[in-house]
Amino acid sequence: MSNGVKSNMNSDQLINVVIVDTGQLADVVLSTADGGNLLSRGLRGLASERYPDVELSVSTIPSAGFAALRRELDSGDSSLIASSPDIVVLTVADEVSRFYDRGQPSLESIQEIETDLRAIISAIKSKVGAHILVSSISTLDPADMMYTLHGQSEEPFTLQAQRLNLMLVGLSHEEGISIIDVDRIIAEVGGGESVTGPGRYNEKGAVAVLEEIVRILDDYGFMDDRPLMAQIGAAGGKK
């Protein structure tokens, strides 16, 4: 992320936020009235309460993961692009399944996931110029409190989640995208009190993640009349 300027986002404009949802993410941003399952006040309601002059449109697009989304973007017939988003929110949560589905060594799986995500970021930036946020994943698995890898036939969820989160850190530096640091957020509010399963959070965890999303959008300048901060990575990629 950089201090480069993209454009002004005036308070009377509608800010279009599109969530590419693979499950839990919709419950973090949508109120129960809007289709979520956890929160009485979602992203739209929280932003409206704190920034009365700001109007967000928040919608979700179902996704089968990064590989499928990349194919959709490459096809030229993408519901994500057609929605003309100002902000796109993605998550690595569903990518854990790729370790199991293909039976590949972890490093090879991570490389494929990173390649797909990098292509997605490039397509979104070039086609609609939206700001991109990617959610990491809590590394806590309440059903498997791992202390050693001895005797494990495959990597546990905790280690795979760590690999995904680490990959995101490098990609964020190179591409300028923002990370919603769910692992840190959940640790701060107490994983034992907010995690219900691998990549699954209760109301307490969802509220904490939602607060972080609003904070990031505010930092970029979406919540007032400041010029928007651009997303520029070390490789010079700018949107």
PDB file of C-alpha atoms in Angstrom:
ATOM      1  CA  MET A   1       0.000   0.000   0.000  1.00  0.00           C
ATOM      2  CA  SER A   2       1.228   3.490  -0.781  1.00  0.00           C
ATOM      3  CA  ASN A   3       0.388   7.135  -0.340  1.00  0.00           C
ATOM      4  CA  GLY A   4      -0.285   7.456  -4.045  1.00  0.00           C
ATOM      5  CA  VAL A   5      -3.532   9.193  -5.008  1.00  0.00           C
ATOM      6  CA  LYS A   6      -6.208   7.514  -7.091  1.00  0.00           C
ATOM      7  CA  SER A   7      -9.224   9.837  -7.033  1.00  0.00           C
ATOM      8  CA  ASN A   8     -11.668  11.594  -4.771  1.00  0.00           C
ATOM      9  CA  MET A   9     -14.497   9.600  -3.219  1.00  0.00           C
ATOM     10  CA  ASN A  10     -17.160  12.134  -2.346  1.00  0.00           C
ATOM     11  CA  SER A  11     -19.494  11.441   0.530  1.00  0.00           C
ATOM     12  CA  ASP A  12     -22.595  11.610  -1.672  1.00  0.00           C
ATOM     13  CA  GLN A  13     -21.364   8.756  -3.865  1.00  0.00           C
ATOM     14  CA  LEU A  14     -22.447   5.166  -3.439  1.00  0.00           C
ATOM     15  CA  ILE A  15     -19.463   2.954  -2.614  1.00  0.00           C
ATOM     16  CA  ASN A  16     -19.898  -0.490  -4.119  1.00  0.00           C
ATOM     17  CA  VAL A  17     -18.374  -3.276  -2.003  1.00  0.00           C
ATOM     18  CA  VAL A  18     -18.397  -6.784  -3.467  1.00  0.00           C
ATOM     19  CA  ILE A  19     -17.570  -9.776  -1.302  1.00  0.00           C
ATOM     20  CA  VAL A  20     -16.349 -12.863  -3.141  1.00  0.00           C
ATOM     21  CA  ASP A  21     -17.765 -15.301  -0.638  1.00  0.00           C
ATOM     22  CA  THR A  22     -16.612 -18.831   0.021  1.00  0.00           C
ATOM     23  CA  GLY A  23     -18.606 -19.220   3.229  1.00  0.00           C
ATOM     24  CA  GLN A  24     -17.872 -17.408   6.466  1.00  0.00           C
ATOM     25  CA  LEU A  25     -17.018 -14.055   4.925  1.00  0.00           C
ATOM     26  CA  ALA A  26     -20.656 -13.246   4.154  1.00  0.00           C
ATOM     27  CA  ASP A  27     -21.530 -13.681   7.828  1.00  0.00           C
ATOM     28  CA  VAL A  28     -18.882 -11.094   8.722  1.00  0.00           C
ATOM     29  CA  VAL A  29     -20.191  -8.369   6.403  1.00  0.00           C
ATOM     30  CA  LEU A  30     -23.933  -9.046   6.121  1.00  0.00           C
ATOM     31  CA  SER A  31     -26.492  -8.443   8.841  1.00  0.00           C
ATOM     32  CA  THR A  32     -29.117 -11.092   9.470  1.00  0.00           C
ATOM     33  CA  ALA A  33     -31.605  -8.817   7.720  1.00  0.00           C
ATOM     34  CA  ASP A  34     -29.397  -8.841   4.613  1.00  0.00           C
ATOM     35  CA  GLY A  35     -28.818 -12.597   4.588  1.00  0.00           C
ATOM     36  CA  GLY A  36     -26.055 -13.127   7.136  1.00  0.00           C
ATOM     37  CA  ASN A  37     -26.289 -15.598  10.006  1.00  0.00           C
ATOM     38  CA  LEU A  38     -24.453 -13.898  12.874  1.00  0.00           C
ATOM     39  CA  LEU A  39     -24.695 -10.122  13.115  1.00  0.00           C
ATOM     40  CA  SER A  40     -27.601  -7.769  13.653  1.00  0.00           C
ATOM     41  CA  ARG A  41     -25.469  -4.997  12.100  1.00  0.00           C
ATOM     42  CA  GLY A  42     -23.254  -5.711   9.129  1.00  0.00           C
ATOM     43  CA  LEU A  43     -20.752  -3.652   7.169  1.00  0.00           C
ATOM     44  CA  ARG A  44     -23.371  -1.362   5.651  1.00  0.00           C
ATOM     45  CA  GLY A  45     -24.990  -0.641   9.001  1.00  0.00           C
ATOM     46  CA  LEU A  46     -21.741  -0.082  10.887  1.00  0.00           C
ATOM     47  CA  ALA A  47     -20.394   2.279   8.215  1.00  0.00           C
ATOM     48  CA  SER A  48     -23.663   4.228   8.153  1.00  0.00           C
ATOM     49  CA  GLU A  49     -23.663   4.542  11.934  1.00  0.00           C
ATOM     50  CA  ARG A  50     -20.100   5.866  12.132  1.00  0.00           C
ATOM     51  CA  TYR A  51     -20.064   7.825   8.878  1.00  0.00           C
ATOM     52  CA  PRO A  52     -23.606   9.153   8.263  1.00  0.00           C
ATOM     53  CA  ASP A  53     -22.661  10.790   4.955  1.00  0.00           C
ATOM     54  CA  VAL A  54     -21.328   7.533   3.501  1.00  0.00           C
ATOM     55  CA  GLU A  55     -23.512   5.008   1.715  1.00  0.00           C
ATOM     56  CA  LEU A  56     -22.214   1.520   1.040  1.00  0.00           C
ATOM     57  CA  SER A  57     -23.741  -1.053  -1.234  1.00  0.00           C
ATOM     58  CA  VAL A  58     -22.616  -4.483  -0.014  1.00  0.00           C
ATOM     59  CA  SER A  59     -23.220  -7.590  -2.098  1.00  0.00           C
ATOM     60  CA  THR A  60     -21.803 -11.098  -2.211  1.00  0.00           C
ATOM     61  CA  ILE A  61     -20.835 -13.260  -5.159  1.00  0.00           C
ATOM     62  CA  PRO A  62     -20.597 -17.018  -4.536  1.00  0.00           C
ATOM     63  CA  SER A  63     -17.199 -18.484  -5.340  1.00  0.00           C
ATOM     64  CA  ALA A  64     -15.725 -21.951  -5.579  1.00  0.00           C
ATOM     65  CA  GLY A  65     -12.235 -20.636  -4.791  1.00  0.00           C
ATOM     66  CA  PHE A  66      -9.416 -18.804  -6.513  1.00  0.00           C
ATOM     67  CA  ALA A  67      -8.951 -21.247  -9.387  1.00  0.00           C
ATOM     68  CA  ALA A  68     -12.605 -20.974 -10.386  1.00  0.00           C
ATOM     69  CA  LEU A  69     -12.598 -17.190  -9.983  1.00  0.00           C
ATOM     70  CA  ARG A  70      -9.500 -16.900 -12.153  1.00  0.00           C
ATOM     71  CA  ARG A  71     -11.156 -18.950 -14.903  1.00  0.00           C
ATOM     72  CA  GLU A  72     -14.238 -16.749 -14.680  1.00  0.00           C
ATOM     73  CA  LEU A  73     -12.193 -13.566 -14.977  1.00  0.00           C
ATOM     74  CA  ASP A  74     -10.240 -15.016 -17.901  1.00  0.00           C
ATOM     75  CA  SER A  75     -13.463 -15.983 -19.681  1.00  0.00           C
ATOM     76  CA  GLY A  76     -14.528 -12.364 -20.172  1.00  0.00           C
ATOM     77  CA  ASP A  77     -17.939 -13.135 -18.669  1.00  0.00           C
ATOM     78  CA  SER A  78     -17.510 -12.315 -14.995  1.00  0.00           C
ATOM     79  CA  SER A  79     -20.261 -11.314 -12.586  1.00  0.00           C
ATOM     80  CA  LEU A  80     -17.580  -9.687 -10.429  1.00  0.00           C
ATOM     81  CA  ILE A  81     -16.443  -7.367 -13.215  1.00  0.00           C
ATOM     82  CA  ALA A  82     -20.036  -6.721 -14.293  1.00  0.00           C
ATOM     83  CA  SER A  83     -20.845  -5.480 -10.781  1.00  0.00           C
ATOM     84  CA  SER A  84     -18.340  -2.580 -11.203  1.00  0.00           C
ATOM     85  CA  PRO A  85     -16.995  -2.729  -7.643  1.00  0.00           C
ATOM     86  CA  ASP A  86     -15.091   0.038  -5.887  1.00  0.00           C
ATOM     87  CA  ILE A  87     -13.861  -2.474  -3.298  1.00  0.00           C
ATOM     88  CA  VAL A  88     -13.410  -6.242  -3.670  1.00  0.00           C
ATOM     89  CA  VAL A  89     -12.984  -8.427  -0.598  1.00  0.00           C
ATOM     90  CA  LEU A  90     -11.519 -11.918  -1.034  1.00  0.00           C
ATOM     91  CA  THR A  91     -10.517 -14.618   1.450  1.00  0.00           C
ATOM     92  CA  VAL A  92      -7.988 -17.457   1.513  1.00  0.00           C
ATOM     93  CA  ALA A  93     -10.244 -19.495   3.823  1.00  0.00           C
ATOM     94  CA  ASP A  94     -11.542 -21.889   1.181  1.00  0.00           C
ATOM     95  CA  GLU A  95      -8.108 -22.500  -0.316  1.00  0.00           C
ATOM     96  CA  VAL A  96      -7.207 -24.876   2.524  1.00  0.00           C
ATOM     97  CA  SER A  97      -9.263 -27.511   0.716  1.00  0.00           C
ATOM     98  CA  ARG A  98      -6.802 -27.490  -2.176  1.00  0.00           C
ATOM     99  CA  PHE A  99      -4.184 -29.155   0.011  1.00  0.00           C
ATOM    100  CA  TYR A 100      -6.501 -32.136   0.368  1.00  0.00           C
ATOM    101  CA  ASP A 101      -8.256 -32.182  -3.004  1.00  0.00           C
ATOM    102  CA  ARG A 102      -5.101 -32.580  -5.063  1.00  0.00           C
ATOM    103  CA  GLY A 103      -2.886 -34.427  -2.636  1.00  0.00           C
ATOM    104  CA  GLN A 104       0.061 -32.247  -3.548  1.00  0.00           C
ATOM    105  CA  PRO A 105       3.004 -31.265  -1.387  1.00  0.00           C
ATOM    106  CA  SER A 106       2.213 -28.065   0.477  1.00  0.00           C
ATOM    107  CA  LEU A 107       4.774 -25.878  -1.272  1.00  0.00           C
ATOM    108  CA  GLU A 108       3.410 -26.834  -4.697  1.00  0.00           C
ATOM    109  CA  SER A 109      -0.157 -26.174  -3.549  1.00  0.00           C
ATOM    110  CA  ILE A 110       0.782 -22.781  -2.137  1.00  0.00           C
ATOM    111  CA  GLN A 111       2.517 -21.824  -5.383  1.00  0.00           C
ATOM    112  CA  GLU A 112      -0.595 -22.678  -7.397  1.00  0.00           C
ATOM    113  CA  ILE A 113      -2.833 -20.715  -5.026  1.00  0.00           C
ATOM    114  CA  GLU A 114      -0.491 -17.716  -5.168  1.00  0.00           C
ATOM    115  CA  THR A 115      -0.390 -17.840  -8.970  1.00  0.00           C
ATOM    116  CA  ASP A 116      -4.194 -17.857  -9.146  1.00  0.00           C
ATOM    117  CA  LEU A 117      -4.533 -15.004  -6.648  1.00  0.00           C
ATOM    118  CA  ARG A 118      -1.909 -12.917  -8.422  1.00  0.00           C
ATOM    119  CA  ALA A 119      -3.806 -13.352 -11.713  1.00  0.00           C
ATOM    120  CA  ILE A 120      -7.075 -12.380  -9.996  1.00  0.00           C
ATOM    121  CA  ILE A 121      -5.525  -9.218  -8.564  1.00  0.00           C
ATOM    122  CA  SER A 122      -4.122  -8.257 -11.953  1.00  0.00           C
ATOM    123  CA  ALA A 123      -7.481  -8.809 -13.683  1.00  0.00           C
ATOM    124  CA  ILE A 124      -9.438  -6.791 -11.112  1.00  0.00           C
ATOM    125  CA  LYS A 125      -6.970  -3.897 -11.210  1.00  0.00           C
ATOM    126  CA  SER A 126      -6.853  -3.770 -15.001  1.00  0.00           C
ATOM    127  CA  LYS A 127     -10.586  -4.236 -15.643  1.00  0.00           C
ATOM    128  CA  VAL A 128     -12.278  -2.182 -12.896  1.00  0.00           C
ATOM    129  CA  GLY A 129      -9.525  -0.570 -10.806  1.00  0.00           C
ATOM    130  CA  ALA A 130     -11.095  -1.615  -7.514  1.00  0.00           C
ATOM    131  CA  HIS A 131      -9.289  -1.608  -4.190  1.00  0.00           C
ATOM    132  CA  ILE A 132      -8.620  -5.196  -3.105  1.00  0.00           C
ATOM    133  CA  LEU A 133      -8.734  -6.568   0.434  1.00  0.00           C
ATOM    134  CA  VAL A 134      -7.861 -10.206   1.140  1.00  0.00           C
ATOM    135  CA  SER A 135      -8.781 -11.855   4.411  1.00  0.00           C
ATOM    136  CA  SER A 136      -6.314 -14.206   6.047  1.00  0.00           C
ATOM    137  CA  ILE A 137      -7.509 -17.081   8.216  1.00  0.00           C
ATOM    138  CA  SER A 138      -7.227 -17.918  11.896  1.00  0.00           C
ATOM    139  CA  THR A 139      -4.702 -20.698  12.427  1.00  0.00           C
ATOM    140  CA  LEU A 140      -6.638 -22.061  15.401  1.00  0.00           C
ATOM    141  CA  ASP A 141      -8.441 -25.398  15.123  1.00  0.00           C
ATOM    142  CA  PRO A 142     -10.306 -26.028  18.396  1.00  0.00           C
ATOM    143  CA  ALA A 143     -10.664 -29.728  17.582  1.00  0.00           C
ATOM    144  CA  ASP A 144      -6.960 -30.261  16.979  1.00  0.00           C
ATOM    145  CA  MET A 145      -4.702 -28.496  19.449  1.00  0.00           C
ATOM    146  CA  MET A 146      -1.480 -29.506  17.708  1.00  0.00           C
ATOM    147  CA  TYR A 147       1.733 -29.650  19.736  1.00  0.00           C
ATOM    148  CA  THR A 148       3.904 -31.781  17.451  1.00  0.00           C
ATOM    149  CA  LEU A 149       3.944 -33.015  13.861  1.00  0.00           C
ATOM    150  CA  HIS A 150       5.377 -36.378  14.914  1.00  0.00           C
ATOM    151  CA  GLY A 151       3.333 -39.192  13.442  1.00  0.00           C
ATOM    152  CA  GLN A 152       1.239 -36.900  11.246  1.00  0.00           C
ATOM    153  CA  SER A 153       0.565 -38.367   7.794  1.00  0.00           C
ATOM    154  CA  GLU A 154      -0.380 -34.975   6.363  1.00  0.00           C
ATOM    155  CA  GLU A 155      -0.004 -31.376   7.411  1.00  0.00           C
ATOM    156  CA  PRO A 156      -2.683 -30.261   9.880  1.00  0.00           C
ATOM    157  CA  PHE A 157      -4.982 -27.332   9.215  1.00  0.00           C
ATOM    158  CA  THR A 158      -2.983 -25.062  11.537  1.00  0.00           C
ATOM    159  CA  LEU A 159       0.211 -25.349   9.479  1.00  0.00           C
ATOM    160  CA  GLN A 160      -1.618 -25.019   6.170  1.00  0.00           C
ATOM    161  CA  ALA A 161      -3.328 -21.858   7.411  1.00  0.00           C
ATOM    162  CA  GLN A 162       0.052 -20.480   8.440  1.00  0.00           C
ATOM    163  CA  ARG A 163       1.412 -21.147   4.958  1.00  0.00           C
ATOM    164  CA  LEU A 164      -1.524 -19.333   3.350  1.00  0.00           C
ATOM    165  CA  ASN A 165      -1.161 -16.348   5.670  1.00  0.00           C
ATOM    166  CA  LEU A 166       2.571 -16.111   5.007  1.00  0.00           C
ATOM    167  CA  MET A 167       1.950 -16.238   1.269  1.00  0.00           C
ATOM    168  CA  LEU A 168      -0.470 -13.320   1.650  1.00  0.00           C
ATOM    169  CA  VAL A 169       2.132 -11.192   3.407  1.00  0.00           C
ATOM    170  CA  GLY A 170       4.553 -11.537   0.500  1.00  0.00           C
ATOM    171  CA  LEU A 171       1.846 -10.946  -2.088  1.00  0.00           C
ATOM    172  CA  SER A 172       0.612  -7.850  -0.267  1.00  0.00           C
ATOM    173  CA  HIS A 173       4.108  -6.363  -0.367  1.00  0.00           C
ATOM    174  CA  GLU A 174       4.497  -7.077  -4.070  1.00  0.00           C
ATOM    175  CA  GLU A 175       0.998  -6.170  -5.278  1.00  0.00           C
ATOM    176  CA  GLY A 176      -0.066  -3.499  -2.794  1.00  0.00           C
ATOM    177  CA  ILE A 177      -3.244  -5.245  -1.670  1.00  0.00           C
ATOM    178  CA  SER A 178      -4.472  -4.970   1.922  1.00  0.00           C
ATOM    179  CA  ILE A 179      -4.636  -7.941   4.264  1.00  0.00           C
ATOM    180  CA  ILE A 180      -7.459  -8.305   6.753  1.00  0.00           C
ATOM    181  CA  ASP A 181      -5.275  -9.923   9.409  1.00  0.00           C
ATOM    182  CA  VAL A 182      -7.827 -12.325  10.833  1.00  0.00           C
ATOM    183  CA  ASP A 183      -5.251 -14.439  12.658  1.00  0.00           C
ATOM    184  CA  ARG A 184      -4.066 -11.416  14.641  1.00  0.00           C
ATOM    185  CA  ILE A 185      -7.582 -10.120  15.224  1.00  0.00           C
ATOM    186  CA  ILE A 186      -8.848 -13.454  16.528  1.00  0.00           C
ATOM    187  CA  ALA A 187      -5.810 -13.847  18.786  1.00  0.00           C
ATOM    188  CA  GLU A 188      -6.464 -10.416  20.273  1.00  0.00           C
ATOM    189  CA  VAL A 189     -10.132 -11.112  21.116  1.00  0.00           C
ATOM    190  CA  GLY A 190      -9.384 -14.666  22.266  1.00  0.00           C
ATOM    191  CA  GLY A 191      -9.468 -17.610  19.895  1.00  0.00           C
ATOM    192  CA  GLY A 192     -11.055 -19.907  22.439  1.00  0.00           C
ATOM    193  CA  GLU A 193     -13.981 -17.516  22.703  1.00  0.00           C
ATOM    194  CA  SER A 194     -14.402 -16.667  19.029  1.00  0.00           C
ATOM    195  CA  VAL A 195     -13.417 -19.670  16.867  1.00  0.00           C
ATOM    196  CA  THR A 196     -15.962 -22.451  16.370  1.00  0.00           C
ATOM    197  CA  GLY A 197     -14.003 -24.519  13.833  1.00  0.00           C
ATOM    198  CA  PRO A 198     -11.319 -24.222  11.143  1.00  0.00           C
ATOM    199  CA  GLY A 199     -11.934 -20.845   9.531  1.00  0.00           C
ATOM    200  CA  ARG A 200     -15.260 -20.469  11.358  1.00  0.00           C
ATOM    201  CA  TYR A 201     -16.057 -17.704  13.850  1.00  0.00           C
ATOM    202  CA  ASN A 202     -18.896 -16.850  16.178  1.00  0.00           C
ATOM    203  CA  GLU A 203     -20.471 -13.427  16.637  1.00  0.00           C
ATOM    204  CA  LYS A 204     -17.595 -12.132  18.751  1.00  0.00           C
ATOM    205  CA  GLY A 205     -15.026 -13.090  16.142  1.00  0.00           C
ATOM    206  CA  ALA A 206     -17.128 -11.771  13.256  1.00  0.00           C
ATOM    207  CA  VAL A 207     -17.608  -8.375  14.942  1.00  0.00           C
ATOM    208  CA  ALA A 208     -13.850  -8.036  15.476  1.00  0.00           C
ATOM    209  CA  VAL A 209     -13.125  -8.796  11.806  1.00  0.00           C
ATOM    210  CA  LEU A 210     -15.864  -6.401  10.675  1.00  0.00           C
ATOM    211  CA  GLU A 211     -14.344  -3.616  12.767  1.00  0.00           C
ATOM    212  CA  GLU A 212     -11.013  -4.165  11.021  1.00  0.00           C
ATOM    213  CA  ILE A 213     -12.596  -3.965   7.572  1.00  0.00           C
ATOM    214  CA  VAL A 214     -14.181  -0.613   8.423  1.00  0.00           C
ATOM    215  CA  ARG A 215     -10.863   0.637   9.783  1.00  0.00           C
ATOM    216  CA  ILE A 216      -9.072  -0.295   6.543  1.00  0.00           C
ATOM    217  CA  LEU A 217     -11.692   1.435   4.391  1.00  0.00           C
ATOM    218  CA  ASP A 218     -11.384   4.539   6.548  1.00  0.00           C
ATOM    219  CA  ASP A 219      -7.581   4.488   6.211  1.00  0.00           C
ATOM    220  CA  TYR A 220      -7.910   4.448   2.420  1.00  0.00           C
ATOM    221  CA  GLY A 221     -10.147   7.521   2.497  1.00  0.00           C
ATOM    222  CA  PHE A 222     -13.451   5.936   1.496  1.00  0.00           C
ATOM    223  CA  MET A 223     -15.257   7.390   4.508  1.00  0.00           C
ATOM    224  CA  ASP A 224     -14.625  11.073   3.795  1.00  0.00           C
ATOM    225  CA  ASP A 225     -13.620  13.469   1.040  1.00  0.00           C
ATOM    226  CA  ARG A 226      -9.885  12.811   1.177  1.00  0.00           C
ATOM    227  CA  PRO A 227      -8.204  11.643  -2.021  1.00  0.00           C
ATOM    228  CA  LEU A 228      -8.161   7.864  -2.014  1.00  0.00           C
ATOM    229  CA  MET A 229      -4.900   6.173  -1.129  1.00  0.00           C
ATOM    230  CA  ALA A 230      -3.752   4.030  -4.034  1.00  0.00           C
ATOM    231  CA  GLN A 231      -2.623   0.412  -3.814  1.00  0.00           C
ATOM    232  CA  ILE A 232       0.934   0.200  -5.128  1.00  0.00           C
ATOM    233  CA  GLY A 233       3.150  -2.808  -4.599  1.00  0.00           C
ATOM    234  CA  ALA A 234       6.912  -3.150  -4.627  1.00  0.00           C
ATOM    235  CA  ALA A 235       6.683  -4.392  -8.193  1.00  0.00           C
ATOM    236  CA  GLY A 236       5.119  -1.064  -9.199  1.00  0.00           C
ATOM    237  CA  GLY A 237       1.629  -2.459  -9.774  1.00  0.00           C
ATOM    238  CA  LYS A 238      -0.866   0.352  -9.261  1.00  0.00           C
ATOM    239  CA  LYS A 239      -4.612   0.645  -9.588  1.00  0.00           C
TER     240      LYS A 239
END
